[in-house]
Structures are given as C-alpha cells and as structure tokens.
C-alpha cells in the first residue's frame, strides 16, 4: 500500500480546505496513493493516529468542503521542536507512518508548518526513511517569502476591501461625521491593512490613511494629517493594522490602549482603540468609531476571492504532483507572471526558504508620507481582491 | 406644480435607499408629482433648502442607488420638537414647502422620524395646510410596532446569521476551543441577537446561548450553563445583544466592562467584553474571544436579504400610492400573511401607532431558561434571513 496523510495547521482561512480538496481530487484522478488520510488537528492528531479516510468522500462532499472556511480537518497551534529536543516524538511519528503505510505527509500551513516540513524531511533524509514531506502554503497575513502571495490572503483582502467600502458609506451619512477607524489583522506585515486601500467609491479611495507595521508610527505627523483631512471634509477614514508600531518596535496597542477595568483586569485594546484615544486626546474631534474586523477576515467564505479559491485548489493539486515526482522538503508555490491580464505559474521552493521568514511590505509600495500605499502598488492587490460592488450615493459628503 | 420631498433619518441600513428608489420609481410610472426632491441630511437639510431633484436620475442610477447601503441622501440625528417649543421651525418648514410647491413630505426612518410625521401632519391639519406627511419605516433593530418587521432588519439579520455561522466554524478548529462571543446591535430589543440563532451547521444550531435585553441577565444561571456546555464540548458559542441588562434595568456593559485606560479615559466596553470578564473571573476558561459586529450589521449590502430589499422598495412605492390616495399622518407598512410560503400584504397605520413605541421580543419566543429562542420562533426569522451557505467540516468538534 502507498498511502499519504494531509493535515492543516495554524489559524483558519477561507481557502485552506480548497487546498486539501485539490490534493484529494488530483489523487482521485491519477490514483498515485491508495488512500489519502486526513490527520485531525494537525500534527497533534497524527501523533494520536487520529485519521479519517478522505478517499471515501463523495464528489458532492469534496465540492462542499472546498467551499467551506476554517479548517475542515481541525487545526493545532503546535510547533515541532528540533530532533535533539524531541527524539521520541520524531520516532513515534515515523512508526505511525510505517504502521499506516504512509509514504507522504502534506502540511498546509504558514511559517511554522513549513518549518515542520523542513525538519521532518531533513530527518527522513538523514535516516533513510522514504517518507516525503511537502508543504502547502496558507496564511491570511501574506507574510510568506518566495511565493507571490499566500492562499487565504486574497479572500481576507476581499473581505477587508468590501467591509471598508461599506463601512465608509455608513460612516459619512451625517453632515459632521468624525473619524472612522477599521482595524485589520497583520501583526508583522501590513498586507491586510494595505488591501483596505483597494476600496474606492466613485473613483476616489475610501481610506484617507493606511497605517502599516512596516512604517514606525509618528504621532505628530499622524495627528497633523488627521486634522487637515478633518478640517477639509469633517470626515476621516483610517485603516490600521493591528501591528502598528512605534519607532522602538513596541506595539502602539500595548502602549496607548492598555486599560484596567474596574475589576483590575488588564485589557489590551487594539491599535484601533489606541488611535481613538490619541485622536480624542488631541481635541480634533470626540466622534471616533472603531471597527475591529476580527476573525471574520479569515473565515468569511461568503466573500471569498474566486482567484484565491482556485489558486489554493491548484496548489493542493500541484503538491500531489510534486510528491509523484519524488520531491521532498519542498513547498508548492506560485509566481506571478503578470498583473493584467492576471497570470501565475506554479512551481516549488525549498521549505527552508519559507520556514521562519517573514515577508514585509516593501517600502516602495508605501506613499512618501508613510500613511498610505501608492497607486501603482494597487496593481498587486486588485487581481487578488476581484471586483468590488459599485455603489452610488447622492449626498455631497464624499466629494 | 405639485412636487414632493423625500428624506432619510437616523442610522443607516442596507435598504433605506431601496425605499426611496421605490417611491421615485412609482412616481416615474404614475407621474403624480412633477418633481420628487431629495432632502439632504433629513429634516436638517430641508430646513436649509438643501434639495436635489431625484426625478432627473437615470434608470441606471436608480438601480445603483437601490442596491447601495447607508443613506444615499444623507441622514441626521435631529428630533423635531413640539410646535410650542419650536414655532419658528414649523413655520419656516411650511414656508419652504410653499416656495417649492411641495405638497407631500415622505420621511424614511424609525421611531423618531414617524414622530416627526405625526407632529407635522397634526400641525398641517390644524392650520389647514394641504401638505401631506407619509412615513416609510426602517430600522435594523426591528423594534417598530404594528409592522410585522421593519425594512433593514432582514438584511442585518442575514449578515448576523452568516457571520455567526462563519465565526462559529472559525472558533472550533482546535481541540480545546474556549468561548466565543458575538455581540450584536439592539439596545432595547433582542431581534438582532435572536437572528443569530438562525445559523445552523449540519442541522445543529451554532449558538449555544443567546442573550436578549428582554430577559434580565442572571450571572449565576449563565455561568452554570456556560460551564456545563464547556465541560461537554470544550467550546461555547454565545450571541449577545449590546442591550443585555441586569434585573434593575442597568446595562450589563455599563456595570461589568467599564474600564479606565492608563490615561484615565473611561472606556465603555460592550456587553461582549463584560461577558468575557465574567467568564474569565469564574475560572471556567481564560480562552474567551469577542467579536463586535459593529456598523457592518446595518450596511453590509453585499449580504442584503433579497426579501428585505424588495419589501423596502415596495413600501416606498406604496407610500407614493398612499399620498395619491390623499392620506396624511400615516406610515406605509406590511403585515405577514404566512411564514411558508412566505407572504405579506401592504397596508398603512397611523404614525401615532409607531412613533415613540418600542416592539420588544415576545417572551413566547424565548426558551424556558431565557438563554435562547424557541425552534418555533425561528419561523419568524427564516424567510427574512433567506438561505444560508451550506458548509461541511470533517473534524469532530461540532458533533
């Protein structure tokens, strides 16, 4: 028997299931493995031999799971240690592979999962185990190196862009509207916050200000800009990454939104609430609203980007092909060939190129004042986000 | 000339523009008024003669505005005083009507707007002014009397139900998942929180607990239930109205989530954060997440309920017909004829029946323990929410 196992790890996304179903569908087509097992709750479940047989899924169920957000196999937050610190675990894992005649392990996840692929493939090579290890990338944060963009990001970006557009329209119905702040995920990299800049209304960008972790937050410059825009139109729309930082690298959220409630709980407000405090303190306006998009960013499949879903599916298919070609210690990735017409090509990279690296937004994408992204940079985001609804209002607040 | 003016008031919704476009479309069809003016920013704008001529809109623009959330004419938070306290304003308003040959004023809004309709129609009758006043209902909260449900509610309910389903799937991917709390709008009435109970996954309701303003919050009973569910499945999903109250009528948010940040700002957390504090203090689990749906509930047109959009449009059409029939001081409303097949009929009611009243959820809709809604009650919500996505996960966390 030649079986394989696939598992999911880390935070959910809208399309991580599409990747697993892509892999399964390709195997159903080419029949390389006898059974494709799903390991429940990532490597934690594999260590407990908690498998299901995905090869028994009907086509109808495959289609349903492909279009389901979260992590259909369950996930874990487990980071595999080095062999030296965790010998028993490595040995147990390979015993389980042997027992179930598992010849390949596919891991869908971010940095940490690709580090697992790197470690296990190196270990297997050294010991002469024939098990192959292939990574399938995912992360809404889009902070994986080498790959043009990570599956999961496009759908999160689409959710953010649509939510920015709709909350923007909501935020300017009065004659005096104040400041509206939308906080996105992205602790290290600003890709998600930047995708808010894709939202436009009647040709004008909704977000006046976009704050990224890559640009140290300068309170004085920020308040000057907020005041200018507020004076001009009684309304300021800000998109801020949760990871906005001060010059010394500390999170804005930690320094300015830290609060204690009446029971003595420390409450760590987000970057949005920190900015709200700063703006209120400045006296510019007391009318400041904060919207935290929270976990819906990564799981709102109803707004999934179709490009993202199909790419995630294909990366899963391609992972199966890489195994068939005898690869190990690699990750199935894509590279962008062109923005318009949008085109990608599928390839592979060593897991070590992705593991433990972070891809920040290049400062060439950021406007000179550090508080928005350039028009040219939007060509990177647009094909991933897809078309946005076209709305029309009649009052003059937007002009 | 026989002109009319229509304006919007109060918080935005996904379908208040559909109502205005319904009125305009009906007038384009029957030609009762020479011009339909749009008053910008509610009665505030009308008092400033800030009009646009909606009769000049192209069919393409009418369709676009119909499918745009927020308030295309702008809104205001202005509550018209009694005549005795505001004579000048009343007189000015009628002068403006005379000057622009306005014979009817349509006001789309909630309680306060229908109170304006009531006051102005009574004033006009007493003074022999021939101007008619017709109300068009809207409010996401669904707390208007007489009408079966308010336009705007169905779309907000749909947004909540889909968001509950998707965040539910996101919240149970690990083997130990903790407590997830989604906070909805609805300061006085629990309709919006209750609509979260519509979300099901594989035939089971996602929300274990639904907390409504209509049922006084009993901390002991609540914690007992949370603990029971948590022990059973390591996961509890709670939907809570922002208006959850204690026995004495005070908001839970005000008593349990009140915090001061390090700069001395009072920070009023919501009901969700209050519940989080309560659960953490109880020691049941420290893994508690809160999602505040915020303004997207009322403006996420991309998830608008098609029933809601078409009903809002028809209520606008019907308002025009009521004017043509010589009515004044009335509101265009609908009554439900049946749940399955879903059917409504359109009629009218005196503005005084809606103005300054609040429609609470009847306790017959609430389960005996006060912490969810009954299965039968869901037949009220389902036709308004429409079909939800059907997702499929493979891990066993949901069983």
PDB file of C-alpha atoms in Angstrom, chain A residues 69-320:
ATOM      1  CA  UNK A  69     -13.975  28.244   5.509  1.00  0.00           C
ATOM      2  CA  UNK A  70     -11.984  27.476   8.687  1.00  0.00           C
ATOM      3  CA  UNK A  71     -10.060  24.158   8.768  1.00  0.00           C
ATOM      4  CA  UNK A  72     -12.184  21.146   7.864  1.00  0.00           C
ATOM      5  CA  UNK A  73      -9.653  18.750   9.385  1.00  0.00           C
ATOM      6  CA  UNK A  74      -9.226  20.838  12.513  1.00  0.00           C
ATOM      7  CA  UNK A  75      -6.030  22.676  13.323  1.00  0.00           C
ATOM      8  CA  UNK A  76      -3.384  22.990  16.025  1.00  0.00           C
ATOM      9  CA  UNK A  77      -1.008  25.577  17.385  1.00  0.00           C
ATOM     10  CA  UNK A  78       1.784  23.055  17.806  1.00  0.00           C
ATOM     11  CA  UNK A  79       5.365  23.889  16.779  1.00  0.00           C
ATOM     12  CA  UNK A  80       7.519  20.801  16.263  1.00  0.00           C
ATOM     13  CA  UNK A  81      10.772  21.001  18.197  1.00  0.00           C
ATOM     14  CA  UNK A  82      14.228  20.118  16.884  1.00  0.00           C
ATOM     15  CA  UNK A  83      15.031  16.455  16.788  1.00  0.00           C
ATOM     16  CA  UNK A  84      17.555  16.790  19.608  1.00  0.00           C
ATOM     17  CA  UNK A  85      14.884  18.123  21.956  1.00  0.00           C
ATOM     18  CA  UNK A  86      12.133  15.779  20.881  1.00  0.00           C
ATOM     19  CA  UNK A  87      13.561  12.442  19.755  1.00  0.00           C
ATOM     20  CA  UNK A  88      10.624  10.356  20.993  1.00  0.00           C
ATOM     21  CA  UNK A  89       8.147  12.399  19.039  1.00  0.00           C
ATOM     22  CA  UNK A  90      10.065  12.055  15.782  1.00  0.00           C
ATOM     23  CA  UNK A  91      10.403   8.337  16.271  1.00  0.00           C
ATOM     24  CA  UNK A  92       6.768   7.885  17.175  1.00  0.00           C
ATOM     25  CA  UNK A  93       5.721   9.827  14.094  1.00  0.00           C
ATOM     26  CA  UNK A  94       7.751   7.627  11.767  1.00  0.00           C
ATOM     27  CA  UNK A  95       6.416   4.491  13.472  1.00  0.00           C
ATOM     28  CA  UNK A  96       2.906   5.730  12.792  1.00  0.00           C
ATOM     29  CA  UNK A  97       3.806   6.435   9.166  1.00  0.00           C
ATOM     30  CA  UNK A  98       5.188   2.903   8.875  1.00  0.00           C
ATOM     31  CA  UNK A  99       2.199   1.284  10.546  1.00  0.00           C
ATOM     32  CA  UNK A 100      -0.261   3.028   8.206  1.00  0.00           C
ATOM     33  CA  UNK A 101       1.980   2.657   5.147  1.00  0.00           C
ATOM     34  CA  UNK A 102       2.120   6.424   4.823  1.00  0.00           C
ATOM     35  CA  UNK A 103       4.686   7.470   2.225  1.00  0.00           C
ATOM     36  CA  UNK A 104       3.988  11.191   2.128  1.00  0.00           C
ATOM     37  CA  UNK A 105       2.906  13.872   4.570  1.00  0.00           C
ATOM     38  CA  UNK A 106       1.379  17.084   3.233  1.00  0.00           C
ATOM     39  CA  UNK A 107       1.159  20.005   5.632  1.00  0.00           C
ATOM     40  CA  UNK A 108      -1.000  23.019   4.836  1.00  0.00           C
ATOM     41  CA  UNK A 109       0.007  25.987   6.910  1.00  0.00           C
ATOM     42  CA  UNK A 110       2.194  29.042   7.392  1.00  0.00           C
ATOM     43  CA  UNK A 111       5.766  29.611   8.552  1.00  0.00           C
ATOM     44  CA  UNK A 112       5.677  27.112  11.387  1.00  0.00           C
ATOM     45  CA  UNK A 113       4.155  24.342   9.274  1.00  0.00           C
ATOM     46  CA  UNK A 114       6.759  24.793   6.580  1.00  0.00           C
ATOM     47  CA  UNK A 115       9.381  24.621   9.323  1.00  0.00           C
ATOM     48  CA  UNK A 116       7.872  21.252  10.277  1.00  0.00           C
ATOM     49  CA  UNK A 117       8.166  20.143   6.640  1.00  0.00           C
ATOM     50  CA  UNK A 118      11.793  21.290   6.623  1.00  0.00           C
ATOM     51  CA  UNK A 119      12.672  19.495   9.881  1.00  0.00           C
ATOM     52  CA  UNK A 120      10.897  16.232   9.110  1.00  0.00           C
ATOM     53  CA  UNK A 121      12.210  15.992   5.549  1.00  0.00           C
ATOM     54  CA  UNK A 122      15.770  16.597   6.756  1.00  0.00           C
ATOM     55  CA  UNK A 123      15.340  13.991   9.471  1.00  0.00           C
ATOM     56  CA  UNK A 124      13.908  11.446   6.990  1.00  0.00           C
ATOM     57  CA  UNK A 125      16.754  12.044   4.528  1.00  0.00           C
ATOM     58  CA  UNK A 126      19.378  11.566   7.226  1.00  0.00           C
ATOM     59  CA  UNK A 127      17.840   8.305   8.478  1.00  0.00           C
ATOM     60  CA  UNK A 128      16.989   6.958   5.053  1.00  0.00           C
ATOM     61  CA  UNK A 129      13.215   6.999   5.672  1.00  0.00           C
ATOM     62  CA  UNK A 130      11.386   7.039   2.376  1.00  0.00           C
ATOM     63  CA  UNK A 131       8.536   9.302   3.585  1.00  0.00           C
ATOM     64  CA  UNK A 132       8.187  12.519   1.587  1.00  0.00           C
ATOM     65  CA  UNK A 133       7.231  15.869   3.125  1.00  0.00           C
ATOM     66  CA  UNK A 134       5.509  18.516   1.042  1.00  0.00           C
ATOM     67  CA  UNK A 135       4.225  21.896   2.192  1.00  0.00           C
ATOM     68  CA  UNK A 136       1.091  23.670   1.017  1.00  0.00           C
ATOM     69  CA  UNK A 137       1.243  27.362   1.883  1.00  0.00           C
ATOM     70  CA  UNK A 138      -1.524  29.336   3.569  1.00  0.00           C
ATOM     71  CA  UNK A 139      -1.790  32.456   5.643  1.00  0.00           C
ATOM     72  CA  UNK A 140      -4.156  35.399   5.551  1.00  0.00           C
ATOM     73  CA  UNK A 141      -1.291  37.678   6.597  1.00  0.00           C
ATOM     74  CA  UNK A 142       0.509  37.149   3.257  1.00  0.00           C
ATOM     75  CA  UNK A 143       3.855  37.222   5.028  1.00  0.00           C
ATOM     76  CA  UNK A 144       5.369  34.120   3.399  1.00  0.00           C
ATOM     77  CA  UNK A 145       8.594  34.566   1.456  1.00  0.00           C
ATOM     78  CA  UNK A 146       9.201  33.492  -2.171  1.00  0.00           C
ATOM     79  CA  UNK A 147       5.536  32.903  -3.078  1.00  0.00           C
ATOM     80  CA  UNK A 148       3.946  35.905  -4.819  1.00  0.00           C
ATOM     81  CA  UNK A 149       1.048  35.811  -2.357  1.00  0.00           C
ATOM     82  CA  UNK A 150      -0.215  33.261   0.128  1.00  0.00           C
ATOM     83  CA  UNK A 151      -3.505  31.408  -0.399  1.00  0.00           C
ATOM     84  CA  UNK A 152      -6.012  32.795   2.094  1.00  0.00           C
ATOM     85  CA  UNK A 153      -4.751  36.334   1.676  1.00  0.00           C
ATOM     86  CA  UNK A 154      -6.860  37.189  -1.379  1.00  0.00           C
ATOM     87  CA  UNK A 155     -10.107  36.265   0.369  1.00  0.00           C
ATOM     88  CA  UNK A 156      -9.173  38.132   3.532  1.00  0.00           C
ATOM     89  CA  UNK A 157      -8.167  41.125   1.404  1.00  0.00           C
ATOM     90  CA  UNK A 158     -11.504  40.965  -0.413  1.00  0.00           C
ATOM     91  CA  UNK A 159     -13.399  40.840   2.885  1.00  0.00           C
ATOM     92  CA  UNK A 160     -11.446  43.849   4.123  1.00  0.00           C
ATOM     93  CA  UNK A 161     -11.901  45.866   0.905  1.00  0.00           C
ATOM     94  CA  UNK A 162     -15.673  45.270   0.808  1.00  0.00           C
ATOM     95  CA  UNK A 163     -16.004  45.986   4.539  1.00  0.00           C
ATOM     96  CA  UNK A 164     -14.010  49.215   4.148  1.00  0.00           C
ATOM     97  CA  UNK A 165     -16.267  50.307   1.281  1.00  0.00           C
ATOM     98  CA  UNK A 166     -19.492  49.537   3.139  1.00  0.00           C
ATOM     99  CA  UNK A 167     -18.407  50.945   6.497  1.00  0.00           C
ATOM    100  CA  UNK A 168     -17.055  54.011   4.668  1.00  0.00           C
ATOM    101  CA  UNK A 169     -20.509  54.696   3.197  1.00  0.00           C
ATOM    102  CA  UNK A 170     -22.028  54.105   6.638  1.00  0.00           C
ATOM    103  CA  UNK A 171     -19.571  56.500   8.246  1.00  0.00           C
ATOM    104  CA  UNK A 172     -20.359  59.591   6.159  1.00  0.00           C
ATOM    105  CA  UNK A 173     -24.128  59.964   6.208  1.00  0.00           C
ATOM    106  CA  UNK A 174     -24.223  62.899   8.605  1.00  0.00           C
ATOM    107  CA  UNK A 175     -23.111  66.459   7.984  1.00  0.00           C
ATOM    108  CA  UNK A 176     -20.436  66.076  10.660  1.00  0.00           C
ATOM    109  CA  UNK A 177     -19.041  62.583  10.648  1.00  0.00           C
ATOM    110  CA  UNK A 178     -15.874  62.409  12.710  1.00  0.00           C
ATOM    111  CA  UNK A 179     -13.222  59.733  12.366  1.00  0.00           C
ATOM    112  CA  UNK A 180     -13.760  56.075  11.480  1.00  0.00           C
ATOM    113  CA  UNK A 181     -11.001  53.530  12.135  1.00  0.00           C
ATOM    114  CA  UNK A 182     -11.005  49.968  10.786  1.00  0.00           C
ATOM    115  CA  UNK A 183      -8.502  47.631  12.372  1.00  0.00           C
ATOM    116  CA  UNK A 184      -7.251  44.656  10.376  1.00  0.00           C
ATOM    117  CA  UNK A 185      -5.136  41.638  11.245  1.00  0.00           C
ATOM    118  CA  UNK A 186      -1.443  41.548  10.353  1.00  0.00           C
ATOM    119  CA  UNK A 187       0.777  41.644  13.394  1.00  0.00           C
ATOM    120  CA  UNK A 188       4.069  41.731  11.493  1.00  0.00           C
ATOM    121  CA  UNK A 189       3.222  42.728   7.950  1.00  0.00           C
ATOM    122  CA  UNK A 190       0.855  45.333   6.545  1.00  0.00           C
ATOM    123  CA  UNK A 191      -0.549  43.444   3.556  1.00  0.00           C
ATOM    124  CA  UNK A 192      -4.037  43.100   5.030  1.00  0.00           C
ATOM    125  CA  UNK A 193      -4.302  46.736   6.103  1.00  0.00           C
ATOM    126  CA  UNK A 194      -2.999  47.812   2.690  1.00  0.00           C
ATOM    127  CA  UNK A 195      -5.737  45.820   0.948  1.00  0.00           C
ATOM    128  CA  UNK A 196      -8.219  48.246   2.506  1.00  0.00           C
ATOM    129  CA  UNK A 197      -6.806  50.827   0.078  1.00  0.00           C
ATOM    130  CA  UNK A 198      -8.341  48.867  -2.819  1.00  0.00           C
ATOM    131  CA  UNK A 199     -11.807  50.124  -1.807  1.00  0.00           C
ATOM    132  CA  UNK A 200     -12.898  53.107  -3.890  1.00  0.00           C
ATOM    133  CA  UNK A 201     -16.145  54.994  -4.255  1.00  0.00           C
ATOM    134  CA  UNK A 202     -16.801  56.954  -7.426  1.00  0.00           C
ATOM    135  CA  UNK A 203     -13.157  56.721  -8.353  1.00  0.00           C
ATOM    136  CA  UNK A 204     -11.819  58.021  -5.034  1.00  0.00           C
ATOM    137  CA  UNK A 205     -10.088  55.892  -2.445  1.00  0.00           C
ATOM    138  CA  UNK A 206     -12.155  55.386   0.740  1.00  0.00           C
ATOM    139  CA  UNK A 207      -9.173  55.178   3.103  1.00  0.00           C
ATOM    140  CA  UNK A 208      -7.570  58.558   3.756  1.00  0.00           C
ATOM    141  CA  UNK A 209      -4.895  56.966   5.901  1.00  0.00           C
ATOM    142  CA  UNK A 210      -3.462  53.426   5.989  1.00  0.00           C
ATOM    143  CA  UNK A 211      -1.149  52.543   8.874  1.00  0.00           C
ATOM    144  CA  UNK A 212       1.247  49.624   8.472  1.00  0.00           C
ATOM    145  CA  UNK A 213       3.604  47.835  10.883  1.00  0.00           C
ATOM    146  CA  UNK A 214       6.434  48.486   8.417  1.00  0.00           C
ATOM    147  CA  UNK A 215       6.326  52.264   8.963  1.00  0.00           C
ATOM    148  CA  UNK A 216       7.073  53.461  12.521  1.00  0.00           C
ATOM    149  CA  UNK A 217       4.083  55.378  13.851  1.00  0.00           C
ATOM    150  CA  UNK A 218       4.758  59.095  14.186  1.00  0.00           C
ATOM    151  CA  UNK A 219       2.041  60.554  16.400  1.00  0.00           C
ATOM    152  CA  UNK A 220       2.706  64.170  15.489  1.00  0.00           C
ATOM    153  CA  UNK A 221       2.657  63.595  11.735  1.00  0.00           C
ATOM    154  CA  UNK A 222      -0.392  61.377  12.091  1.00  0.00           C
ATOM    155  CA  UNK A 223      -2.387  63.942  14.069  1.00  0.00           C
ATOM    156  CA  UNK A 224      -1.402  66.695  11.650  1.00  0.00           C
ATOM    157  CA  UNK A 225      -2.754  64.675   8.755  1.00  0.00           C
ATOM    158  CA  UNK A 226      -5.939  63.690  10.596  1.00  0.00           C
ATOM    159  CA  UNK A 227      -6.575  67.335  11.468  1.00  0.00           C
ATOM    160  CA  UNK A 228      -6.002  68.523   7.903  1.00  0.00           C
ATOM    161  CA  UNK A 229      -8.374  65.971   6.419  1.00  0.00           C
ATOM    162  CA  UNK A 230     -10.957  66.503   9.157  1.00  0.00           C
ATOM    163  CA  UNK A 231     -10.916  70.282   8.596  1.00  0.00           C
ATOM    164  CA  UNK A 232     -11.390  69.772   4.888  1.00  0.00           C
ATOM    165  CA  UNK A 233     -14.321  67.347   4.968  1.00  0.00           C
ATOM    166  CA  UNK A 234     -15.454  66.658   8.536  1.00  0.00           C
ATOM    167  CA  UNK A 235     -14.617  63.013   7.999  1.00  0.00           C
ATOM    168  CA  UNK A 236     -11.512  60.854   8.129  1.00  0.00           C
ATOM    169  CA  UNK A 237     -11.379  57.146   7.281  1.00  0.00           C
ATOM    170  CA  UNK A 238      -8.401  55.219   8.636  1.00  0.00           C
ATOM    171  CA  UNK A 239      -7.370  51.600   8.093  1.00  0.00           C
ATOM    172  CA  UNK A 240      -4.854  50.408  10.678  1.00  0.00           C
ATOM    173  CA  UNK A 241      -3.031  47.140  11.029  1.00  0.00           C
ATOM    174  CA  UNK A 242      -3.196  45.564  14.485  1.00  0.00           C
ATOM    175  CA  UNK A 243       0.593  45.552  14.294  1.00  0.00           C
ATOM    176  CA  UNK A 244       1.195  49.323  14.091  1.00  0.00           C
ATOM    177  CA  UNK A 245       4.403  50.015  15.994  1.00  0.00           C
ATOM    178  CA  UNK A 246       6.362  52.857  17.495  1.00  0.00           C
ATOM    179  CA  UNK A 247       9.949  53.646  16.471  1.00  0.00           C
ATOM    180  CA  UNK A 248      11.303  51.412  19.236  1.00  0.00           C
ATOM    181  CA  UNK A 249       9.381  48.433  17.834  1.00  0.00           C
ATOM    182  CA  UNK A 250       6.762  48.265  20.599  1.00  0.00           C
ATOM    183  CA  UNK A 251       3.131  47.822  19.563  1.00  0.00           C
ATOM    184  CA  UNK A 252       1.048  51.000  19.576  1.00  0.00           C
ATOM    185  CA  UNK A 253      -1.771  48.909  21.049  1.00  0.00           C
ATOM    186  CA  UNK A 254       0.376  47.958  24.035  1.00  0.00           C
ATOM    187  CA  UNK A 255       1.447  51.484  24.825  1.00  0.00           C
ATOM    188  CA  UNK A 256      -1.690  53.509  24.213  1.00  0.00           C
ATOM    189  CA  UNK A 257      -4.709  51.294  24.654  1.00  0.00           C
ATOM    190  CA  UNK A 258      -3.716  49.457  27.755  1.00  0.00           C
ATOM    191  CA  UNK A 259      -6.529  49.715  30.237  1.00  0.00           C
ATOM    192  CA  UNK A 260      -7.644  48.260  33.535  1.00  0.00           C
ATOM    193  CA  UNK A 261     -11.291  47.662  34.132  1.00  0.00           C
ATOM    194  CA  UNK A 262     -12.995  48.161  37.472  1.00  0.00           C
ATOM    195  CA  UNK A 263     -12.109  44.609  38.495  1.00  0.00           C
ATOM    196  CA  UNK A 264      -8.431  45.110  37.817  1.00  0.00           C
ATOM    197  CA  UNK A 265      -8.288  43.106  34.564  1.00  0.00           C
ATOM    198  CA  UNK A 266      -5.681  44.360  32.192  1.00  0.00           C
ATOM    199  CA  UNK A 267      -7.487  44.939  28.912  1.00  0.00           C
ATOM    200  CA  UNK A 268      -5.320  45.162  25.863  1.00  0.00           C
ATOM    201  CA  UNK A 269      -7.273  47.205  23.405  1.00  0.00           C
ATOM    202  CA  UNK A 270      -6.201  47.029  19.807  1.00  0.00           C
ATOM    203  CA  UNK A 271      -4.385  49.514  17.608  1.00  0.00           C
ATOM    204  CA  UNK A 272      -7.753  50.985  16.631  1.00  0.00           C
ATOM    205  CA  UNK A 273      -8.626  51.870  20.202  1.00  0.00           C
ATOM    206  CA  UNK A 274      -5.146  53.276  20.746  1.00  0.00           C
ATOM    207  CA  UNK A 275      -5.612  55.601  17.758  1.00  0.00           C
ATOM    208  CA  UNK A 276      -9.054  56.541  19.056  1.00  0.00           C
ATOM    209  CA  UNK A 277      -7.520  57.598  22.377  1.00  0.00           C
ATOM    210  CA  UNK A 278      -4.814  59.586  20.610  1.00  0.00           C
ATOM    211  CA  UNK A 279      -7.306  61.419  18.407  1.00  0.00           C
ATOM    212  CA  UNK A 280      -9.682  62.150  21.283  1.00  0.00           C
ATOM    213  CA  UNK A 281      -6.801  63.439  23.416  1.00  0.00           C
ATOM    214  CA  UNK A 282      -5.721  65.744  20.613  1.00  0.00           C
ATOM    215  CA  UNK A 283      -9.043  67.552  20.719  1.00  0.00           C
ATOM    216  CA  UNK A 284      -9.580  67.220  16.946  1.00  0.00           C
ATOM    217  CA  UNK A 285     -12.929  65.511  17.492  1.00  0.00           C
ATOM    218  CA  UNK A 286     -14.528  63.276  20.091  1.00  0.00           C
ATOM    219  CA  UNK A 287     -16.510  61.474  17.422  1.00  0.00           C
ATOM    220  CA  UNK A 288     -14.279  58.468  16.762  1.00  0.00           C
ATOM    221  CA  UNK A 289     -15.559  54.991  15.948  1.00  0.00           C
ATOM    222  CA  UNK A 290     -13.533  51.786  15.774  1.00  0.00           C
ATOM    223  CA  UNK A 291     -14.360  48.637  13.835  1.00  0.00           C
ATOM    224  CA  UNK A 292     -12.268  45.542  14.561  1.00  0.00           C
ATOM    225  CA  UNK A 293     -12.760  43.078  11.741  1.00  0.00           C
ATOM    226  CA  UNK A 294     -11.565  40.223  13.943  1.00  0.00           C
ATOM    227  CA  UNK A 295     -11.739  36.565  12.874  1.00  0.00           C
ATOM    228  CA  UNK A 296     -14.265  37.185  10.101  1.00  0.00           C
ATOM    229  CA  UNK A 297     -11.368  38.393   7.932  1.00  0.00           C
ATOM    230  CA  UNK A 298     -10.035  34.915   7.648  1.00  0.00           C
ATOM    231  CA  UNK A 299     -13.289  32.920   7.619  1.00  0.00           C
ATOM    232  CA  UNK A 300     -15.882  34.909   5.698  1.00  0.00           C
ATOM    233  CA  UNK A 301     -16.091  32.474   2.813  1.00  0.00           C
ATOM    234  CA  UNK A 302     -19.218  34.183   1.514  1.00  0.00           C
ATOM    235  CA  UNK A 303     -16.842  36.901   0.292  1.00  0.00           C
ATOM    236  CA  UNK A 304     -14.035  34.578  -0.787  1.00  0.00           C
ATOM    237  CA  UNK A 305     -11.992  35.700  -3.774  1.00  0.00           C
ATOM    238  CA  UNK A 306     -12.581  33.233  -6.601  1.00  0.00           C
ATOM    239  CA  UNK A 307      -8.965  33.651  -7.735  1.00  0.00           C
ATOM    240  CA  UNK A 308      -7.874  32.710  -4.219  1.00  0.00           C
ATOM    241  CA  UNK A 309     -10.124  29.632  -4.044  1.00  0.00           C
ATOM    242  CA  UNK A 310      -8.947  28.278  -7.386  1.00  0.00           C
ATOM    243  CA  UNK A 311      -5.278  29.014  -6.699  1.00  0.00           C
ATOM    244  CA  UNK A 312      -5.492  27.285  -3.310  1.00  0.00           C
ATOM    245  CA  UNK A 313      -7.103  24.286  -5.013  1.00  0.00           C
ATOM    246  CA  UNK A 314      -4.402  24.179  -7.694  1.00  0.00           C
ATOM    247  CA  UNK A 315      -1.594  24.475  -5.121  1.00  0.00           C
ATOM    248  CA  UNK A 316      -3.083  21.381  -3.478  1.00  0.00           C
ATOM    249  CA  UNK A 317      -3.213  19.546  -6.805  1.00  0.00           C
ATOM    250  CA  UNK A 318       0.366  20.573  -7.523  1.00  0.00           C
ATOM    251  CA  UNK A 319       1.531  19.310  -4.118  1.00  0.00           C
ATOM    252  CA  UNK A 320       0.290  15.858  -5.109  1.00  0.00           C
TER     253      UNK A 320
END
